[in-house]
Amino acid sequence: MYYSVRGEVIYLGPGVAVVECGGVGYKCQTTLNTQKNLKINTEAKLYTYLSVREDAMELFGFATQEELSAFKLLIGVSGVGPKVGIAILSALSPQQIAFAISSGDVKTVTLAQGVGKKLAQRIILELKDKFNIGTDAEIPSGGNAATSGYTTGNVPKAIEALGVLGYSSSDVAPFISTLDSTLPVEQLIGETLKLMGRN
């Protein structure tokens, strides 16, 4: 129903931001990572998700599309509601979550408040299955010198993690191939998203 809201930030509280658009203040539940990008009395744009239940309607706002995408994936896992999704994204960036899922890192997922080992294992299992993340990334045809590092260093792991965020190897190939394959996986993910203009 709501794709995004843009306007002046008129209130910031624990886990909450109010953005005024056309005289209407939209109360958005937010992550700590999103709140770091917000300041009172400045303009902001939040990508939104509307949660509708029998007893409540809540709007969730995120600074980036990657954070919103990660939130939608997380709440699709049985046992993960919006509050847990927000908690996970407050403790970890979308890139860190993607890498933890692709590498089966349960310990990292449990860094989020309210997430125990069993729930972390379920998140990894359900999201890995959903996206069929493998170790052999598809290499686009017509490869050249620019893509020679596509399957070397940490690039395959970064591609797997980006797959968790919904990007195919063909989406990221032109961008990730320009980066140093020896960079840390999280940095490769972040730099690729920046090059794609989505961060």
GROMACS .gro file of C-alpha atoms in nm:
model
  199
    1MET     CA    1   0.000   0.000   0.000
    2TYR     CA    2   0.279   0.242   0.092
    3TYR     CA    3   0.603   0.215  -0.106
    4SER     CA    4   0.786   0.499   0.065
    5VAL     CA    5   0.743   0.822   0.259
    6ARG     CA    6   0.948   1.137   0.207
    7GLY     CA    7   0.934   1.443   0.426
    8GLU     CA    8   1.068   1.615   0.734
    9VAL     CA    9   1.166   1.405   1.033
   10ILE     CA   10   0.969   1.561   1.319
   11TYR     CA   11   1.027   1.300   1.590
   12LEU     CA   12   1.282   1.034   1.676
   13GLY     CA   13   1.236   0.793   1.964
   14PRO     CA   14   1.353   0.443   2.058
   15GLY     CA   15   1.281   0.241   1.745
   16VAL     CA   16   1.047   0.507   1.605
   17ALA     CA   17   1.069   0.786   1.350
   18VAL     CA   18   0.788   1.020   1.247
   19VAL     CA   19   0.810   1.163   0.895
   20GLU     CA   20   0.571   1.444   0.804
   21CYS     CA   21   0.441   1.430   0.447
   22GLY     CA   22   0.186   1.684   0.329
   23GLY     CA   23   0.090   1.776   0.682
   24VAL     CA   24   0.046   1.415   0.792
   25GLY     CA   25   0.296   1.254   1.029
   26TYR     CA   26   0.372   0.891   0.950
   27LYS     CA   27   0.494   0.694   1.250
   28CYS     CA   28   0.743   0.433   1.131
   29GLN     CA   29   0.898   0.156   1.335
   30THR     CA   30   1.267   0.163   1.242
   31THR     CA   31   1.595  -0.014   1.301
   32LEU     CA   32   1.894   0.134   1.479
   33ASN     CA   33   2.081   0.128   1.149
   34THR     CA   34   1.811   0.339   0.984
   35GLN     CA   35   1.794   0.581   1.276
   36LYS     CA   36   2.166   0.652   1.241
   37ASN     CA   37   2.083   0.810   0.904
   38LEU     CA   38   1.803   1.032   1.038
   39LYS     CA   39   1.811   1.375   1.202
   40ILE     CA   40   1.531   1.588   1.344
   41ASN     CA   41   1.411   1.871   1.117
   42THR     CA   42   1.581   1.731   0.808
   43GLU     CA   43   1.425   1.566   0.504
   44ALA     CA   44   1.437   1.190   0.477
   45LYS     CA   45   1.300   0.911   0.262
   46LEU     CA   46   1.203   0.578   0.412
   47TYR     CA   47   1.106   0.266   0.219
   48THR     CA   48   0.804   0.123   0.396
   49TYR     CA   49   0.624  -0.196   0.484
   50LEU     CA   50   0.269  -0.194   0.623
   51SER     CA   51   0.189  -0.473   0.867
   52VAL     CA   52  -0.184  -0.536   0.907
   53ARG     CA   53  -0.317  -0.749   1.191
   54GLU     CA   54  -0.661  -0.785   1.346
   55ASP     CA   55  -0.565  -0.563   1.637
   56ALA     CA   56  -0.318  -0.321   1.478
   57MET     CA   57  -0.174  -0.160   1.167
   58GLU     CA   58   0.196  -0.073   1.188
   59LEU     CA   59   0.419   0.103   0.939
   60PHE     CA   60   0.786   0.005   0.922
   61GLY     CA   61   1.041   0.234   0.758
   62PHE     CA   62   1.390   0.161   0.626
   63ALA     CA   63   1.669   0.382   0.495
   64THR     CA   64   1.754   0.151   0.204
   65GLN     CA   65   1.576  -0.092  -0.024
   66GLU     CA   66   1.823  -0.361   0.083
   67GLU     CA   67   1.715  -0.323   0.445
   68LEU     CA   68   1.347  -0.343   0.345
   69SER     CA   69   1.413  -0.651   0.131
   70ALA     CA   70   1.598  -0.820   0.416
   71PHE     CA   71   1.311  -0.737   0.652
   72LYS     CA   72   1.054  -0.895   0.417
   73LEU     CA   73   1.267  -1.207   0.388
   74LEU     CA   74   1.309  -1.237   0.763
   75ILE     CA   75   0.941  -1.200   0.852
   76GLY     CA   76   0.863  -1.468   0.596
   77VAL     CA   77   1.039  -1.718   0.821
   78SER     CA   78   0.811  -1.901   1.064
   79GLY     CA   79   0.860  -1.764   1.414
   80VAL     CA   80   1.001  -1.432   1.296
   81GLY     CA   81   0.760  -1.144   1.342
   82PRO     CA   82   0.815  -0.776   1.263
   83LYS     CA   83   0.966  -0.703   1.607
   84VAL     CA   84   1.225  -0.979   1.568
   85GLY     CA   85   1.294  -0.865   1.213
   86ILE     CA   86   1.361  -0.513   1.339
   87ALA     CA   87   1.584  -0.651   1.617
   88ILE     CA   88   1.793  -0.850   1.370
   89LEU     CA   89   1.833  -0.552   1.137
   90SER     CA   90   1.926  -0.333   1.433
   91ALA     CA   91   2.211  -0.568   1.520
   92LEU     CA   92   2.323  -0.654   1.168
   93SER     CA   93   2.329  -0.482   0.831
   94PRO     CA   94   2.158  -0.650   0.534
   95GLN     CA   95   2.504  -0.738   0.405
   96GLN     CA   96   2.601  -0.906   0.732
   97ILE     CA   97   2.272  -1.099   0.740
   98ALA     CA   98   2.315  -1.211   0.380
   99PHE     CA   99   2.669  -1.331   0.445
  100ALA     CA  100   2.566  -1.508   0.768
  101ILE     CA  101   2.287  -1.693   0.587
  102SER     CA  102   2.499  -1.788   0.287
  103SER     CA  103   2.781  -1.915   0.511
  104GLY     CA  104   2.555  -2.083   0.770
  105ASP     CA  105   2.686  -1.859   1.050
  106VAL     CA  106   2.439  -1.922   1.334
  107LYS     CA  107   2.644  -1.734   1.593
  108THR     CA  108   2.624  -1.406   1.404
  109VAL     CA  109   2.246  -1.427   1.366
  110THR     CA  110   2.207  -1.484   1.742
  111LEU     CA  111   2.371  -1.145   1.808
  112ALA     CA  112   2.023  -0.996   1.762
  113GLN     CA  113   1.814  -0.952   2.077
  114GLY     CA  114   1.554  -1.224   2.116
  115VAL     CA  115   1.710  -1.460   1.863
  116GLY     CA  116   1.825  -1.791   2.004
  117LYS     CA  117   2.022  -2.067   1.839
  118LYS     CA  118   1.717  -2.262   1.721
  119LEU     CA  119   1.554  -1.959   1.560
  120ALA     CA  120   1.883  -1.858   1.398
  121GLN     CA  121   1.917  -2.208   1.253
  122ARG     CA  122   1.560  -2.189   1.119
  123ILE     CA  123   1.627  -1.850   0.956
  124ILE     CA  124   1.937  -1.984   0.782
  125LEU     CA  125   1.767  -2.308   0.676
  126GLU     CA  126   1.449  -2.148   0.540
  127LEU     CA  127   1.620  -1.864   0.355
  128LYS     CA  128   1.891  -2.086   0.209
  129ASP     CA  129   1.628  -2.326   0.080
  130LYS     CA  130   1.415  -2.047  -0.055
  131PHE     CA  131   1.693  -1.896  -0.261
  132ASN     CA  132   1.876  -2.218  -0.346
  133ILE     CA  133   2.210  -2.058  -0.271
  134GLY     CA  134   2.492  -2.268  -0.409
  135THR     CA  135   2.865  -2.238  -0.437
  136ASP     CA  136   2.883  -2.235  -0.816
  137ALA     CA  137   2.774  -1.889  -0.926
  138GLU     CA  138   2.659  -1.858  -1.285
  139ILE     CA  139   2.923  -1.693  -1.500
  140PRO     CA  140   2.774  -1.474  -1.772
  141SER     CA  141   2.864  -1.560  -2.129
  142GLY     CA  142   3.113  -1.350  -2.319
  143GLY     CA  143   3.346  -1.310  -2.021
  144ASN     CA  144   3.652  -1.097  -2.078
  145ALA     CA  145   3.947  -0.956  -1.888
  146ALA     CA  146   3.711  -0.740  -1.683
  147THR     CA  147   3.536  -1.048  -1.547
  148SER     CA  148   3.842  -1.267  -1.504
  149GLY     CA  149   3.823  -1.226  -1.127
  150TYR     CA  150   3.455  -1.316  -1.113
  151THR     CA  151   3.510  -1.654  -0.950
  152THR     CA  152   3.828  -1.582  -0.757
  153GLY     CA  153   3.901  -1.467  -0.403
  154ASN     CA  154   3.593  -1.375  -0.201
  155VAL     CA  155   3.377  -1.293  -0.504
  156PRO     CA  156   3.176  -1.621  -0.507
  157LYS     CA  157   3.087  -1.578  -0.139
  158ALA     CA  158   2.981  -1.217  -0.200
  159ILE     CA  159   2.763  -1.327  -0.493
  160GLU     CA  160   2.595  -1.589  -0.275
  161ALA     CA  161   2.525  -1.329  -0.008
  162LEU     CA  162   2.385  -1.085  -0.266
  163GLY     CA  163   2.161  -1.368  -0.380
  164VAL     CA  164   2.002  -1.367  -0.035
  165LEU     CA  165   1.914  -1.002  -0.094
  166GLY     CA  166   1.744  -1.097  -0.419
  167TYR     CA  167   2.012  -1.009  -0.677
  168SER     CA  168   2.105  -1.260  -0.947
  169SER     CA  169   2.464  -1.314  -1.053
  170SER     CA  170   2.386  -1.145  -1.384
  171ASP     CA  171   2.267  -0.837  -1.193
  172VAL     CA  172   2.588  -0.798  -0.998
  173ALA     CA  173   2.846  -0.932  -1.244
  174PRO     CA  174   2.923  -0.604  -1.426
  175PHE     CA  175   2.985  -0.430  -1.095
  176ILE     CA  176   3.153  -0.687  -0.874
  177SER     CA  177   3.398  -0.778  -1.152
  178THR     CA  178   3.552  -0.431  -1.126
  179LEU     CA  179   3.646  -0.478  -0.761
  180ASP     CA  180   3.949  -0.636  -0.598
  181SER     CA  181   3.851  -1.000  -0.536
  182THR     CA  182   4.071  -1.011  -0.223
  183LEU     CA  183   3.857  -0.755  -0.040
  184PRO     CA  184   3.659  -0.885   0.262
  185VAL     CA  185   3.321  -1.032   0.164
  186GLU     CA  186   3.118  -0.766   0.347
  187GLN     CA  187   3.316  -0.490   0.174
  188LEU     CA  188   3.263  -0.652  -0.166
  189ILE     CA  189   2.889  -0.663  -0.100
  190GLY     CA  190   2.875  -0.302   0.016
  191GLU     CA  191   3.088  -0.170  -0.271
  192THR     CA  192   2.882  -0.363  -0.527
  193LEU     CA  193   2.557  -0.218  -0.393
  194LYS     CA  194   2.708   0.132  -0.405
  195LEU     CA  195   2.814   0.082  -0.766
  196MET     CA  196   2.463  -0.037  -0.847
  197GLY     CA  197   2.330   0.287  -0.699
  198ARG     CA  198   2.112   0.105  -0.449
  199ASN     CA  199   2.287   0.188  -0.124
   0.00000   0.00000   0.00000
